C-alpha cells in the first residue's frame, strides 16, 4: 500500500487507529512524527521539542470518562519490510505486513501494555474491491498541503491490554476481539481549522467517514466516503469545496459551541446531507503535528456522536432530487480541530 507506507520529505506524518473493544469502550492510538524538529538534535532535545508522539486514550462506553497518556520518544525509526513497514521506538512499535495484510501494534510502558494485530486479509479499503483506493482519489498523487488516507474502514483485530487501576479497565477489554479503523495524514502543513467524522455499523457494514476543513481562510474542502452497503458514494474537490461561501456543491455549518456539524454535498446525480453532534462532557483533547512540533490541546474528539446521513439521487442534473435513504450511526466519532475548536475554547 503505497499511500499507507511512510512518506519521505514531508513535514509531518501521523497514523490514527480507533479500536472498538468488546465492552463498547474505545481506544484512540496515534503514532505521529514531525521529522524536521528532531533533525540534528539529541534525543533529549527531540523529546523537549515534542518531535515524536505516541498518544493513547481509553474511552469508557458512556464516553464521559477516559484514561489518556501521551508519550514523547527521543528517537523513532521507520523502515520498509515485508512489503510494508515498521515504525519502532524504545517502548513500542507499529507496522503493516503487506505480505500477510496485517497491521500490528505493540506498547510496553510502565502504564500501558497493548499487543494487537488485525487478522489476515480482514482489511476493508476506502472503496470495496479496490485495494489501492484512497479518499482523495487521483488527487493523492498531487503535492497538496495535506493528504489523508484511510487504510481500513473496519478490520477484525485480536488484542491483549493492561492498564493501571485508575483507568478502570473493564473486564471484557483485557483481551479478545476488537474492530479497528486505521488511517493516516501526511504533508507540509496541518489545517488551521478542520473536522473529522466517522461512524460505522459493524453488523451491516454501513458507514460514513469525512475529513476536511480550511487550509486558508475562506476556503473549505472535504473528502467524503459513505457506504450504504449498496453503492459507495464519494465526494472530492472541487465538488466538495467552497470559496468564501461560493461552491459547486457544498454548504456547511460548523459549531463547536453547539457540538454540531451540518454538511450538504451535491454532485451531478448524488447528494448527501450529514448531521453530526455529541454531548458536552464527552470530548477529550488531542495534540496535533505542526511544523514546530506537536501542539497540545489542538483538537477535541468525542466517541459519543450521533451521525445522521440522508441521501438523494436524480436522473439528470436539471431534475429534482428524489430521497433514496437515511441512516443514523450512534456512538460515532466527531472531532473539531484548530480554529474550529480553539477559537471557541479560549
Short mmCIF file of C-alpha atoms in Angstrom, two decimals:
data_model
loop_
_atom_site.label_atom_id
_atom_site.label_comp_id
_atom_site.label_asym_id
_atom_site.label_seq_id
_atom_site.Cartn_x
_atom_site.Cartn_y
_atom_site.Cartn_z
CA UNK A 1 0.00 0.00 0.00
CA UNK A 2 1.96 2.98 -1.29
CA UNK A 3 -0.28 5.53 0.46
CA UNK A 4 -0.09 3.75 3.83
CA UNK A 5 3.70 3.34 3.79
CA UNK A 6 5.83 6.17 5.25
CA UNK A 7 6.50 9.16 3.00
CA UNK A 8 9.90 10.82 2.74
CA UNK A 9 10.44 14.55 2.73
CA UNK A 10 7.20 15.51 4.48
CA UNK A 11 6.88 17.94 7.36
CA UNK A 12 4.69 15.59 9.37
CA UNK A 13 3.16 12.14 9.23
CA UNK A 14 0.63 10.67 11.62
CA UNK A 15 -1.14 7.31 11.93
CA UNK A 16 -4.50 7.18 13.73
CA UNK A 17 -6.20 3.95 14.88
CA UNK A 18 -9.59 3.72 16.53
CA UNK A 19 -10.43 0.43 18.27
CA UNK A 20 -13.93 -0.58 19.40
CA UNK A 21 -13.46 -3.08 22.24
CA UNK A 22 -15.80 -5.89 23.41
CA UNK A 23 -17.36 -3.79 26.23
CA UNK A 24 -18.19 -0.95 23.84
CA UNK A 25 -15.23 1.10 25.08
CA UNK A 26 -12.87 2.60 22.51
CA UNK A 27 -9.17 3.32 22.11
CA UNK A 28 -7.66 6.15 20.09
CA UNK A 29 -4.00 5.35 19.37
CA UNK A 30 -1.86 7.86 17.45
CA UNK A 31 1.71 7.49 16.20
CA UNK A 32 2.81 10.88 14.88
CA UNK A 33 6.08 12.47 13.76
CA UNK A 34 7.48 15.88 12.80
CA UNK A 35 10.88 14.71 11.49
CA UNK A 36 12.42 18.14 10.87
CA UNK A 37 12.08 19.06 14.56
CA UNK A 38 14.24 16.06 15.52
CA UNK A 39 16.89 16.57 12.84
CA UNK A 40 20.44 17.16 14.13
CA UNK A 41 19.39 17.31 17.79
CA UNK A 42 19.87 14.93 20.71
CA UNK A 43 17.09 12.52 21.73
CA UNK A 44 16.58 14.63 24.85
CA UNK A 45 16.03 17.74 22.71
CA UNK A 46 13.72 15.81 20.37
CA UNK A 47 11.62 14.88 23.39
CA UNK A 48 11.61 18.51 24.56
CA UNK A 49 10.59 19.66 21.07
CA UNK A 50 7.82 17.02 21.05
CA UNK A 51 9.00 15.81 17.66
CA UNK A 52 7.56 12.31 18.06
CA UNK A 53 4.26 11.50 19.75
CA UNK A 54 2.56 8.31 20.90
CA UNK A 55 -0.93 9.16 22.16
CA UNK A 56 -3.19 6.58 23.87
CA UNK A 57 -6.76 7.26 25.05
CA UNK A 58 -9.06 4.59 26.52
CA UNK A 59 -12.66 5.86 26.49
CA UNK A 60 -15.37 4.11 28.51
CA UNK A 61 -18.62 3.10 26.77
CA UNK A 62 -20.52 6.06 28.27
CA UNK A 63 -17.86 8.40 26.84
CA UNK A 64 -17.96 10.58 29.96
CA UNK A 65 -14.62 9.46 31.38
CA UNK A 66 -11.37 8.22 29.88
CA UNK A 67 -7.74 7.44 30.57
CA UNK A 68 -5.12 9.22 28.46
CA UNK A 69 -1.33 9.15 28.17
CA UNK A 70 0.87 10.97 25.68
CA UNK A 71 4.47 9.81 25.32
CA UNK A 72 7.28 11.72 23.58
CA UNK A 73 10.06 9.36 22.44
CA UNK A 74 13.53 10.78 21.83
CA UNK A 75 14.02 8.62 18.75
CA UNK A 76 11.74 6.88 16.28
CA UNK A 77 12.88 4.64 13.44
CA UNK A 78 10.87 3.84 10.34
CA UNK A 79 11.91 1.22 7.81
CA UNK A 80 10.35 -0.77 4.98
CA UNK A 81 9.89 -4.51 5.46
CA UNK A 82 7.63 -7.37 4.35
CA UNK A 83 6.30 -5.21 1.55
CA UNK A 84 5.11 -2.77 4.23
CA UNK A 85 6.86 -1.01 7.08
CA UNK A 86 7.67 -0.93 10.78
CA UNK A 87 7.85 2.15 13.00
CA UNK A 88 9.78 1.48 16.21
CA UNK A 89 10.62 3.46 19.35
CA UNK A 90 12.00 2.49 22.75
CA UNK A 91 8.69 1.31 24.20
CA UNK A 92 6.72 0.06 21.24
CA UNK A 93 6.20 -0.43 17.55
CA UNK A 94 3.56 -0.18 14.86
CA UNK A 95 3.54 -1.53 11.35
CA UNK A 96 1.96 -3.09 8.30
CA UNK A 97 2.89 -6.50 6.93
CA UNK A 98 1.78 -6.27 3.31
CA UNK A 99 2.63 -9.91 2.59
CA UNK A 100 0.13 -11.09 5.23
CA UNK A 101 -2.06 -7.97 5.01
CA UNK A 102 -1.87 -7.35 8.75
CA UNK A 103 -1.45 -4.22 10.87
CA UNK A 104 0.09 -4.64 14.32
CA UNK A 105 0.64 -2.51 17.42
CA UNK A 106 2.84 -3.04 20.49
CA UNK A 107 3.04 -0.76 23.55
CA UNK A 108 5.08 -1.68 26.62
CA UNK A 109 5.34 1.26 29.03
CA UNK A 110 5.08 1.49 32.82
CA UNK A 111 1.38 2.30 32.39
CA UNK A 112 0.20 0.62 29.19
CA UNK A 113 0.75 -2.84 27.77
CA UNK A 114 -1.03 -3.40 24.46
CA UNK A 115 -0.48 -6.12 21.89
CA UNK A 116 -2.79 -6.15 18.90
CA UNK A 117 -2.90 -7.22 15.26
CA UNK A 118 -5.55 -7.35 12.60
CA UNK A 119 -6.47 -10.70 11.15
CA UNK A 120 -5.03 -11.55 7.79
CA UNK A 121 -6.94 -10.06 4.87
CA UNK A 122 -9.64 -8.52 7.06
CA UNK A 123 -8.95 -5.06 5.65
CA UNK A 124 -11.84 -3.05 4.19
CA UNK A 125 -10.42 -0.38 1.85
CA UNK A 126 -11.97 3.01 1.11
CA UNK A 127 -13.83 1.55 -1.88
CA UNK A 128 -14.64 -2.15 -1.59
CA UNK A 129 -12.87 -4.24 -4.18
CA UNK A 130 -10.22 -1.59 -4.83
CA UNK A 131 -7.27 -2.18 -2.52
CA UNK A 132 -5.48 0.95 -3.77
CA UNK A 133 -8.43 3.29 -3.24
CA UNK A 134 -7.95 6.38 -1.08
CA UNK A 135 -10.20 9.33 -0.17
CA UNK A 136 -8.52 11.86 -2.46
CA UNK A 137 -8.52 9.55 -5.48
CA UNK A 138 -6.20 10.89 -8.20
CA UNK A 139 -5.58 13.98 -6.06
CA UNK A 140 -3.48 11.80 -3.71
CA UNK A 141 -0.71 11.91 -6.31
CA UNK A 142 -0.50 15.71 -6.19
CA UNK A 143 1.73 17.73 -3.80
CA UNK A 144 -1.21 19.10 -1.83
CA UNK A 145 -0.68 20.84 1.56
CA UNK A 146 -2.15 17.80 3.35
CA UNK A 147 -3.18 14.28 2.38
CA UNK A 148 -5.50 11.78 4.09
CA UNK A 149 -5.57 8.04 3.58
CA UNK A 150 -7.91 5.51 5.17
CA UNK A 151 -6.17 2.13 5.23
CA UNK A 152 -9.10 0.15 6.59
CA UNK A 153 -12.62 1.23 7.42
CA UNK A 154 -13.22 -1.75 9.69
CA UNK A 155 -10.92 -4.72 10.41
CA UNK A 156 -11.11 -7.58 12.87
CA UNK A 157 -8.36 -7.26 15.47
CA UNK A 158 -7.13 -9.62 18.22
CA UNK A 159 -5.67 -7.90 21.29
CA UNK A 160 -4.50 -8.04 24.91
CA UNK A 161 -4.50 -4.94 27.11
CA UNK A 162 -3.26 -3.98 30.59
CA UNK A 163 -3.82 -0.55 32.18
CA UNK A 164 -3.28 0.86 35.70
CA UNK A 165 -6.12 0.73 38.23
CA UNK A 166 -7.08 4.38 37.72
CA UNK A 167 -8.00 3.62 34.11
CA UNK A 168 -10.84 1.36 35.33
CA UNK A 169 -10.23 -1.16 32.56
CA UNK A 170 -13.39 -3.16 32.02
CA UNK A 171 -13.11 -6.94 32.37
CA UNK A 172 -14.14 -7.63 28.78
CA UNK A 173 -11.41 -5.32 27.48
CA UNK A 174 -8.42 -7.21 28.86
CA UNK A 175 -8.27 -9.47 25.80
CA UNK A 176 -10.40 -10.54 22.91
CA UNK A 177 -11.57 -9.37 19.53
CA UNK A 178 -12.00 -5.72 18.55
CA UNK A 179 -12.90 -3.78 15.42
CA UNK A 180 -10.36 -1.22 14.23
CA UNK A 181 -10.38 1.75 11.83
CA UNK A 182 -6.91 2.82 10.64
CA UNK A 183 -5.86 5.94 8.71
CA UNK A 184 -3.04 8.45 8.28
CA UNK A 185 -2.20 12.06 7.37
CA UNK A 186 0.97 13.37 5.78
CA UNK A 187 2.10 16.58 4.08
CA UNK A 188 3.63 20.01 4.60
CA UNK A 189 1.15 21.67 6.95
CA UNK A 190 -1.75 20.76 9.21
CA UNK A 191 -5.10 22.53 8.58
CA UNK A 192 -5.70 25.71 10.54
CA UNK A 193 -9.29 24.50 11.02
CA UNK A 194 -10.63 21.01 10.42
CA UNK A 195 -13.24 18.40 11.36
CA UNK A 196 -13.36 14.61 11.26
CA UNK A 197 -16.45 12.41 11.32
CA UNK A 198 -16.54 8.61 11.45
CA UNK A 199 -19.42 6.24 12.06
CA UNK A 200 -19.77 2.52 11.45
CA UNK A 201 -22.36 -0.23 11.87
CA UNK A 202 -20.15 -3.28 12.29
CA UNK A 203 -23.10 -5.60 11.70
CA UNK A 204 -24.39 -4.22 8.41
CA UNK A 205 -21.09 -2.85 7.11
CA UNK A 206 -22.61 0.59 6.53
CA UNK A 207 -20.51 3.62 7.42
CA UNK A 208 -19.57 7.25 6.90
CA UNK A 209 -16.16 8.91 7.04
CA UNK A 210 -15.37 12.58 6.39
CA UNK A 211 -12.31 14.76 6.84
CA UNK A 212 -11.64 18.32 5.80
CA UNK A 213 -11.75 21.95 6.73
CA UNK A 214 -9.82 25.09 5.94
CA UNK A 215 -6.15 25.34 4.98
CA UNK A 216 -6.54 29.06 4.24
CA UNK A 217 -9.20 31.47 5.46
CA UNK A 218 -12.38 31.50 3.41
CA UNK A 219 -11.71 28.19 1.65
CA UNK A 220 -13.13 24.85 2.78
CA UNK A 221 -12.60 21.40 1.22
CA UNK A 222 -13.68 17.91 2.28
CA UNK A 223 -13.14 14.27 1.39
CA UNK A 224 -16.21 12.10 1.90
CA UNK A 225 -16.96 8.38 1.83
CA UNK A 226 -20.41 6.97 2.53
CA UNK A 227 -21.14 3.25 2.24
CA UNK A 228 -24.81 2.32 2.50
CA UNK A 229 -23.98 -1.34 1.69
CA UNK A 230 -25.25 -0.80 -1.87
CA UNK A 231 -23.14 1.64 -3.86
CA UNK A 232 -20.34 3.62 -2.16
CA UNK A 233 -20.72 7.40 -2.53
CA UNK A 234 -17.61 9.57 -2.54
CA UNK A 235 -17.06 13.31 -2.86
CA UNK A 236 -13.78 15.10 -3.55
CA UNK A 237 -12.84 18.66 -4.57
CA UNK A 238 -13.89 20.67 -6.48
CA UNK A 239 -17.47 19.49 -5.77
CA UNK A 240 -16.87 19.38 -2.02
CA UNK A 241 -15.15 22.78 -1.91
CA UNK A 242 -16.40 26.27 -1.11
CA UNK A 243 -14.57 29.58 -1.60
CA UNK A 244 -15.94 32.43 0.52
CA UNK A 245 -19.31 30.67 0.62
CA UNK A 246 -19.49 30.05 -3.14
CA UNK A 247 -19.50 26.38 -4.14
CA UNK A 248 -20.47 23.93 -6.86
CA UNK A 249 -21.95 21.56 -4.29
CA UNK A 250 -21.07 22.26 -0.65
CA UNK A 251 -22.84 24.03 2.19
CA UNK A 252 -21.60 23.74 5.76
CA UNK A 253 -22.41 24.84 9.31
CA UNK A 254 -19.78 24.03 11.95
CA UNK A 255 -20.25 24.98 15.59
CA UNK A 256 -18.10 23.67 18.41
CA UNK A 257 -20.19 25.75 20.84
CA UNK A 258 -23.20 23.61 19.93
CA UNK A 259 -21.04 20.48 19.36
CA UNK A 260 -22.77 20.20 15.99
CA UNK A 261 -21.81 19.91 12.31
CA UNK A 262 -24.06 20.03 9.24
CA UNK A 263 -22.62 19.31 5.80
CA UNK A 264 -24.50 19.08 2.49
CA UNK A 265 -22.71 17.62 -0.55
CA UNK A 266 -24.29 17.75 -4.02
CA UNK A 267 -22.89 16.13 -7.15
CA UNK A 268 -24.39 15.81 -10.60
CA UNK A 269 -26.55 12.81 -9.69
CA UNK A 270 -25.99 12.16 -5.96
CA UNK A 271 -26.47 14.20 -2.82
CA UNK A 272 -25.96 13.50 0.88
CA UNK A 273 -26.57 15.61 3.95
CA UNK A 274 -24.65 14.75 7.12
CA UNK A 275 -25.55 15.98 10.59
CA UNK A 276 -23.26 15.08 13.49
CA UNK A 277 -23.45 16.10 17.14
CA UNK A 278 -22.20 14.86 20.50
CA UNK A 279 -23.00 15.78 24.12
CA UNK A 280 -20.84 18.19 26.04
CA UNK A 281 -18.70 16.32 28.55
CA UNK A 282 -17.79 13.54 26.10
CA UNK A 283 -14.90 15.36 24.37
CA UNK A 284 -11.25 14.64 25.15
CA UNK A 285 -8.36 16.72 23.79
CA UNK A 286 -5.56 15.66 21.44
CA UNK A 287 -2.23 17.10 20.34
CA UNK A 288 -1.60 17.67 16.64
CA UNK A 289 1.54 17.91 14.47
CA UNK A 290 2.61 21.39 13.37
CA UNK A 291 5.89 22.34 11.71
CA UNK A 292 7.24 23.41 15.13
CA UNK A 293 6.38 20.12 16.83
CA UNK A 294 3.21 18.75 18.36
CA UNK A 295 0.76 21.32 19.72
CA UNK A 296 -1.12 20.21 22.87
CA UNK A 297 -4.88 20.75 23.03
CA UNK A 298 -5.10 21.44 19.28
CA UNK A 299 -8.13 19.21 18.74
CA UNK A 300 -11.01 17.71 20.68
CA UNK A 301 -12.81 14.47 19.92
CA UNK A 302 -15.87 12.54 21.09
CA UNK A 303 -16.84 8.89 20.63
CA UNK A 304 -20.47 9.60 21.55
CA UNK A 305 -21.63 11.25 18.32
CA UNK A 306 -24.96 10.70 16.64
CA UNK A 307 -24.43 10.90 12.88
CA UNK A 308 -27.39 11.16 10.53
CA UNK A 309 -26.92 10.67 6.79
CA UNK A 310 -29.68 11.48 4.31
CA UNK A 311 -29.18 10.68 0.63
CA UNK A 312 -30.84 11.64 -2.66
CA UNK A 313 -30.41 10.80 -6.34
CA UNK A 314 -31.59 12.27 -9.64
CA UNK A 315 -31.57 11.08 -13.24
CA UNK A 316 -30.34 14.32 -14.82
CA UNK A 317 -28.59 17.40 -13.41
CA UNK A 318 -31.62 19.59 -14.15
CA UNK A 319 -34.22 17.33 -12.49
CA UNK A 320 -35.34 17.35 -8.86
CA UNK A 321 -33.82 15.29 -6.07
CA UNK A 322 -35.51 12.02 -5.03
CA UNK A 323 -34.80 10.77 -1.50
CA UNK A 324 -33.03 7.42 -1.60
CA UNK A 325 -32.26 6.61 2.03
CA UNK A 326 -31.47 7.61 5.59
CA UNK A 327 -29.09 6.10 8.14
CA UNK A 328 -28.27 7.00 11.74
CA UNK A 329 -24.99 5.93 13.31
CA UNK A 330 -24.78 6.02 17.11
CA UNK A 331 -21.61 6.32 19.18
CA UNK A 332 -19.64 7.61 16.24
CA UNK A 333 -16.58 9.88 16.22
CA UNK A 334 -16.67 13.65 15.98
CA UNK A 335 -13.57 15.86 16.05
CA UNK A 336 -13.07 19.63 15.94
CA UNK A 337 -9.54 20.85 15.34
CA UNK A 338 -7.60 24.09 15.10
CA UNK A 339 -9.76 27.18 14.64
CA UNK A 340 -12.98 25.18 14.57
CA UNK A 341 -12.19 24.20 18.16
CA UNK A 342 -9.73 26.61 19.76
CA UNK A 343 -11.44 29.81 18.70
CA UNK A 344 -14.37 28.69 20.88
CA UNK A 345 -12.35 27.40 23.85
CA UNK A 346 -10.19 30.33 24.96
#
